[in-house]
mmCIF file of C-alpha atoms in Angstrom:
data_model
loop_
_atom_site.group_PDB
_atom_site.id
_atom_site.type_symbol
_atom_site.label_atom_id
_atom_site.label_comp_id
_atom_site.label_asym_id
_atom_site.label_seq_id
_atom_site.Cartn_x
_atom_site.Cartn_y
_atom_site.Cartn_z
ATOM 1 C CA MET A 29 -22.744 -9.215 -3.442
ATOM 2 C CA PRO A 30 -20.440 -12.025 -4.733
ATOM 3 C CA SER A 31 -21.349 -11.438 -8.370
ATOM 4 C CA SER A 32 -20.912 -7.679 -7.912
ATOM 5 C CA ILE A 33 -17.437 -8.080 -6.402
ATOM 6 C CA ASN A 34 -16.391 -10.450 -9.165
ATOM 7 C CA ALA A 35 -17.636 -8.035 -11.823
ATOM 8 C CA GLN A 36 -15.834 -5.109 -10.209
ATOM 9 C CA VAL A 37 -12.566 -7.042 -9.986
ATOM 10 C CA GLN A 38 -12.709 -7.927 -13.666
ATOM 11 C CA HIS A 39 -13.657 -4.357 -14.594
ATOM 12 C CA LEU A 40 -10.752 -2.927 -12.577
ATOM 13 C CA ARG A 41 -8.249 -5.370 -13.992
ATOM 14 C CA GLU A 42 -9.231 -4.386 -17.505
ATOM 15 C CA ALA A 43 -9.145 -0.679 -16.643
ATOM 16 C CA ILE A 44 -5.675 -1.075 -15.142
ATOM 17 C CA ARG A 45 -4.458 -3.024 -18.187
ATOM 18 C CA LEU A 46 -5.765 -0.432 -20.621
ATOM 19 C CA THR A 47 -4.276 2.424 -18.616
ATOM 20 C CA GLU A 48 -0.906 0.672 -18.547
ATOM 21 C CA ILE A 49 -0.997 0.319 -22.326
ATOM 22 C CA GLU A 50 -2.086 3.911 -22.873
ATOM 23 C CA ALA A 51 0.754 5.086 -20.623
ATOM 24 C CA GLY A 52 3.306 2.992 -22.502
ATOM 25 C CA ARG A 53 3.847 0.705 -19.546
ATOM 26 C CA THR A 54 4.180 -3.077 -19.531
ATOM 27 C CA PRO A 55 0.851 -4.802 -18.798
ATOM 28 C CA GLY A 56 1.079 -6.382 -15.365
ATOM 29 C CA SER A 57 3.465 -3.775 -13.971
ATOM 30 C CA VAL A 58 0.731 -2.399 -11.682
ATOM 31 C CA GLN A 59 -0.593 -4.499 -8.808
ATOM 32 C CA LEU A 60 -4.133 -4.255 -7.468
ATOM 33 C CA LEU A 61 -4.236 -4.085 -3.682
ATOM 34 C CA ALA A 62 -7.744 -4.790 -2.416
ATOM 35 C CA VAL A 63 -8.388 -2.571 0.600
ATOM 36 C CA SER A 64 -10.419 -4.982 2.685
ATOM 37 C CA LYS A 65 -10.566 -2.940 5.887
ATOM 38 C CA LYS A 66 -14.140 -2.689 7.193
ATOM 39 C CA HIS A 67 -15.245 -5.446 4.828
ATOM 40 C CA SER A 68 -16.322 -8.946 5.775
ATOM 41 C CA ILE A 69 -14.437 -12.209 5.619
ATOM 42 C CA GLN A 70 -16.950 -13.398 3.029
ATOM 43 C CA ALA A 71 -16.223 -10.369 0.857
ATOM 44 C CA ILE A 72 -12.488 -11.125 1.021
ATOM 45 C CA GLN A 73 -13.135 -14.759 0.137
ATOM 46 C CA THR A 74 -15.192 -13.659 -2.859
ATOM 47 C CA ALA A 75 -12.469 -11.277 -4.037
ATOM 48 C CA PHE A 76 -9.905 -14.041 -3.596
ATOM 49 C CA ASP A 77 -12.060 -16.379 -5.685
ATOM 50 C CA ALA A 78 -12.140 -13.632 -8.342
ATOM 51 C CA GLY A 79 -8.350 -13.829 -8.521
ATOM 52 C CA LEU A 80 -7.043 -11.238 -6.049
ATOM 53 C CA ARG A 81 -4.175 -12.186 -3.746
ATOM 54 C CA HIS A 82 -3.136 -8.907 -2.108
ATOM 55 C CA PHE A 83 -5.318 -7.444 0.643
ATOM 56 C CA GLY A 84 -4.819 -4.342 2.777
ATOM 57 C CA GLU A 85 -5.863 -3.822 6.399
ATOM 58 C CA SER A 86 -5.421 -0.770 8.605
ATOM 59 C CA THR A 87 -5.744 -2.151 12.156
ATOM 60 C CA TRP A 88 -4.299 -5.278 13.710
ATOM 61 C CA GLN A 89 -7.445 -5.971 15.722
ATOM 62 C CA GLU A 90 -9.591 -6.287 12.606
ATOM 63 C CA ALA A 91 -6.959 -8.092 10.565
ATOM 64 C CA ARG A 92 -6.294 -10.727 13.233
ATOM 65 C CA ASP A 93 -9.686 -12.418 12.958
ATOM 66 C CA LYS A 94 -9.657 -12.311 9.176
ATOM 67 C CA MET A 95 -6.200 -13.854 9.020
ATOM 68 C CA HIS A 96 -7.234 -16.641 11.376
ATOM 69 C CA VAL A 97 -10.323 -17.623 9.401
ATOM 70 C CA LEU A 98 -8.587 -17.302 6.024
ATOM 71 C CA LYS A 99 -5.247 -18.821 7.054
ATOM 72 C CA ALA A 100 -5.551 -21.648 4.510
ATOM 73 C CA LEU A 101 -5.546 -19.170 1.622
ATOM 74 C CA PRO A 102 -2.253 -17.903 0.130
ATOM 75 C CA ILE A 103 -3.104 -14.256 0.793
ATOM 76 C CA CYS A 104 -0.398 -11.607 0.912
ATOM 77 C CA TRP A 105 -1.403 -9.170 3.652
ATOM 78 C CA HIS A 106 -0.461 -5.486 3.507
ATOM 79 C CA PHE A 107 -0.692 -3.093 6.443
ATOM 80 C CA ILE A 108 -1.842 0.319 5.230
ATOM 81 C CA GLY A 109 -2.937 2.197 8.361
ATOM 82 C CA ALA A 110 -1.342 4.280 11.091
ATOM 83 C CA ILE A 111 1.000 2.080 13.136
ATOM 84 C CA GLN A 112 0.618 2.044 16.918
ATOM 85 C CA SER A 113 3.813 1.294 18.827
ATOM 86 C CA ASN A 114 2.185 -1.489 20.839
ATOM 87 C CA LYS A 115 1.052 -3.279 17.662
ATOM 88 C CA THR A 116 4.381 -3.421 15.830
ATOM 89 C CA LYS A 117 5.168 -6.961 17.003
ATOM 90 C CA TYR A 118 1.907 -8.266 15.539
ATOM 91 C CA ILE A 119 2.329 -6.368 12.286
ATOM 92 C CA ALA A 120 5.928 -7.554 11.904
ATOM 93 C CA LYS A 121 4.950 -11.189 12.392
ATOM 94 C CA ASN A 122 1.788 -11.339 10.302
ATOM 95 C CA PHE A 123 2.126 -8.976 7.342
ATOM 96 C CA SER A 124 4.331 -9.166 4.247
ATOM 97 C CA TRP A 125 4.110 -5.447 3.452
ATOM 98 C CA VAL A 126 3.774 -2.188 5.361
ATOM 99 C CA HIS A 127 2.815 0.850 3.259
ATOM 100 C CA SER A 128 2.558 3.348 6.090
ATOM 101 C CA LEU A 129 5.922 3.600 7.806
ATOM 102 C CA CYS A 130 6.652 7.180 8.848
ATOM 103 C CA ARG A 131 8.751 7.092 12.048
ATOM 104 C CA GLU A 132 12.161 5.674 12.870
ATOM 105 C CA ASP A 133 11.108 4.294 16.253
ATOM 106 C CA ILE A 134 8.396 2.289 14.483
ATOM 107 C CA ALA A 135 10.957 1.059 11.941
ATOM 108 C CA GLU A 136 13.220 -0.049 14.780
ATOM 109 C CA SER A 137 10.376 -1.921 16.488
ATOM 110 C CA LEU A 138 9.277 -3.626 13.272
ATOM 111 C CA ASN A 139 12.845 -4.688 12.564
ATOM 112 C CA HIS A 140 13.292 -6.080 16.063
ATOM 113 C CA ALA A 141 10.008 -8.028 15.924
ATOM 114 C CA ARG A 142 10.341 -9.437 12.392
ATOM 115 C CA PRO A 143 11.005 -13.193 12.771
ATOM 116 C CA GLU A 144 14.269 -14.480 11.324
ATOM 117 C CA ALA A 145 12.333 -17.318 9.702
ATOM 118 C CA LEU A 146 10.469 -14.842 7.487
ATOM 119 C CA PRO A 147 11.887 -12.726 4.652
ATOM 120 C CA PRO A 148 12.567 -9.079 5.507
ATOM 121 C CA LEU A 149 9.395 -7.032 5.825
ATOM 122 C CA ASN A 150 8.691 -5.011 2.686
ATOM 123 C CA VAL A 151 8.095 -1.375 3.600
ATOM 124 C CA CYS A 152 7.018 1.803 1.888
ATOM 125 C CA ILE A 153 7.503 5.129 3.627
ATOM 126 C CA GLN A 154 4.329 7.181 3.792
ATOM 127 C CA VAL A 155 4.902 10.833 2.923
ATOM 128 C CA ASN A 156 2.607 13.633 4.050
ATOM 129 C CA LEU A 157 3.227 15.783 1.004
ATOM 130 C CA ASP A 158 0.958 18.645 2.073
ATOM 131 C CA ASN A 159 1.675 18.458 5.821
ATOM 132 C CA GLU A 160 -1.989 17.751 6.536
ATOM 133 C CA ALA A 161 -2.682 17.452 10.259
ATOM 134 C CA THR A 162 -5.308 14.744 9.711
ATOM 135 C CA LYS A 163 -2.952 12.402 7.839
ATOM 136 C CA SER A 164 0.017 10.310 8.865
ATOM 137 C CA GLY A 165 3.292 10.511 7.019
ATOM 138 C CA VAL A 166 6.756 11.946 7.196
ATOM 139 C CA ALA A 167 7.335 15.478 5.929
ATOM 140 C CA LEU A 168 9.093 15.622 2.589
ATOM 141 C CA ASN A 169 12.087 17.470 4.054
ATOM 142 C CA LYS A 170 12.630 14.613 6.532
ATOM 143 C CA LEU A 171 12.107 11.780 4.075
ATOM 144 C CA GLU A 172 15.736 11.138 3.197
ATOM 145 C CA THR A 173 16.784 11.009 6.840
ATOM 146 C CA LEU A 174 14.128 8.404 7.583
ATOM 147 C CA ALA A 175 14.964 6.402 4.466
ATOM 148 C CA ARG A 176 18.645 6.268 5.436
ATOM 149 C CA ALA A 177 17.655 5.003 8.872
ATOM 150 C CA VAL A 178 15.404 2.296 7.443
ATOM 151 C CA LEU A 179 18.260 1.031 5.266
ATOM 152 C CA ASN A 180 20.202 0.206 8.439
ATOM 153 C CA TYR A 181 17.632 -2.334 9.610
ATOM 154 C CA PRO A 182 18.338 -5.796 8.141
ATOM 155 C CA ARG A 183 14.852 -7.196 8.790
ATOM 156 C CA LEU A 184 13.260 -4.420 6.719
ATOM 157 C CA CYS A 185 13.391 -4.014 2.945
ATOM 158 C CA LEU A 186 12.722 -0.481 1.735
ATOM 159 C CA ARG A 187 10.732 -0.830 -1.477
ATOM 160 C CA GLY A 188 9.455 2.697 -2.107
ATOM 161 C CA LEU A 189 7.016 5.394 -1.042
ATOM 162 C CA MET A 190 3.315 5.791 -0.387
ATOM 163 C CA ILE A 191 1.066 8.843 -0.560
ATOM 164 C CA ILE A 192 -2.554 9.774 0.104
ATOM 165 C CA PRO A 193 -2.749 13.164 -1.612
ATOM 166 C CA LYS A 194 -5.348 15.875 -1.368
ATOM 167 C CA PRO A 195 -8.249 15.383 -3.796
ATOM 168 C CA CYS A 196 -7.811 17.281 -7.061
ATOM 169 C CA VAL A 197 -10.433 19.045 -9.132
ATOM 170 C CA ASP A 198 -9.645 17.096 -12.306
ATOM 171 C CA GLU A 199 -7.687 14.144 -13.629
ATOM 172 C CA GLN A 200 -4.892 16.245 -15.120
ATOM 173 C CA SER A 201 -4.237 17.906 -11.759
ATOM 174 C CA SER A 202 -4.153 14.485 -10.110
ATOM 175 C CA TYR A 203 -1.704 13.262 -12.712
ATOM 176 C CA GLU A 204 0.618 16.216 -12.175
ATOM 177 C CA GLN A 205 0.495 15.757 -8.414
ATOM 178 C CA PHE A 206 1.308 12.061 -8.723
ATOM 179 C CA LEU A 207 4.048 12.719 -11.273
ATOM 180 C CA ASN A 208 5.747 15.185 -8.954
ATOM 181 C CA PHE A 209 5.695 12.572 -6.204
ATOM 182 C CA SER A 210 7.067 9.919 -8.542
ATOM 183 C CA ARG A 211 9.960 12.262 -9.293
ATOM 184 C CA GLU A 212 10.562 12.683 -5.563
ATOM 185 C CA GLN A 213 10.994 8.922 -5.324
ATOM 186 C CA ASP A 214 13.424 8.976 -8.247
ATOM 187 C CA ARG A 215 15.435 11.712 -6.536
ATOM 188 C CA LEU A 216 15.502 9.777 -3.280
ATOM 189 C CA ALA A 217 16.709 6.609 -5.003
ATOM 190 C CA LYS A 218 19.442 8.550 -6.774
ATOM 191 C CA ASN A 219 20.582 10.299 -3.597
ATOM 192 C CA LEU A 220 20.752 7.000 -1.719
ATOM 193 C CA ASN A 221 22.157 5.059 -4.682
ATOM 194 C CA ILE A 222 19.509 2.361 -4.340
ATOM 195 C CA THR A 223 16.666 0.906 -6.378
ATOM 196 C CA LEU A 224 13.117 1.690 -5.276
ATOM 197 C CA ASP A 225 10.722 -0.454 -7.278
ATOM 198 C CA SER A 226 7.410 0.257 -5.568
ATOM 199 C CA LEU A 227 5.219 3.337 -5.602
ATOM 200 C CA SER A 228 1.980 3.009 -3.661
ATOM 201 C CA MET A 229 -0.428 5.668 -4.887
ATOM 202 C CA GLY A 230 -3.883 5.841 -6.397
ATOM 203 C CA MET A 231 -7.242 4.749 -4.991
ATOM 204 C CA SER A 232 -10.721 4.076 -6.357
ATOM 205 C CA HIS A 233 -11.262 7.639 -7.581
ATOM 206 C CA ASP A 234 -7.804 8.399 -8.995
ATOM 207 C CA PHE A 235 -5.982 5.170 -9.842
ATOM 208 C CA GLN A 236 -5.766 5.920 -13.570
ATOM 209 C CA PRO A 237 -3.756 9.168 -13.323
ATOM 210 C CA ALA A 238 -1.654 7.458 -10.638
ATOM 211 C CA ILE A 239 -0.803 4.648 -13.059
ATOM 212 C CA ARG A 240 0.045 7.142 -15.771
ATOM 213 C CA ALA A 241 2.447 8.793 -13.322
ATOM 214 C CA GLY A 242 4.221 5.560 -12.368
ATOM 215 C CA SER A 243 2.290 3.879 -9.551
ATOM 216 C CA THR A 244 3.000 0.175 -9.033
ATOM 217 C CA TRP A 245 0.383 -0.429 -6.300
ATOM 218 C CA VAL A 246 -3.139 0.959 -6.533
ATOM 219 C CA ARG A 247 -5.105 0.622 -3.299
ATOM 220 C CA ILE A 248 -8.778 0.100 -4.061
ATOM 221 C CA GLY A 249 -11.530 -0.627 -1.568
ATOM 222 C CA GLN A 250 -14.875 0.881 -2.495
ATOM 223 C CA GLY A 251 -14.242 0.203 -6.189
ATOM 224 C CA ILE A 252 -14.183 -3.515 -5.358
ATOM 225 C CA PHE A 253 -16.348 -4.004 -2.291
ATOM 226 C CA GLY A 254 -18.699 -1.036 -2.307
ATOM 227 C CA HIS A 255 -19.393 0.886 0.876
ATOM 228 C CA PRO A 256 -17.886 -0.430 4.150
ATOM 229 C CA GLU A 257 -19.846 -3.178 5.864
ATOM 230 C CA LEU A 258 -18.268 -3.297 9.328
#
């Protein structure tokens, strides 16, 4: 497994670099977020040794043990799952990023629980572009209202948006879907007169069209670690 993870990390880094160049983007403008949920501590250690520093978890219960064992490593932890109200205090204290904010009451709780000794919590608002019942996210027509609310919380730093879109039949369709979402972020930033520098979109199967459309964070799990272990 270690050699496989290392090989996949190097392969992905090169694929990301080439896609950036092909899209006319600056190499290094896209960050690789290793989705380590349901993968072992050893797998995370191996990916860290391969050069990765950003890891994404979707539940506090699973992340807690990993953070404890790996506390000596300078890992930047990202929360990418649905946020339960009773877990906001743990997320606010232990993560540097949240990609899945979609409710104002959760934003308020995260803000209240974020320690003053830490920098403001970086957040992306998750948008449910297709109003899918099985996915979290704010509806597009309520996005601006939520974004304006988040801007009022001093312990939160609104960085951008996140999306988990419906699968597309081909790469061009994926690209067009991602591009439309990227334009939604541009419109939001213009309406609010702010800078949004982060766009969290693209996973193992569609990260290349996402990069072409402007993604700055690609969230990749299976493409690094293989099938879930836990």
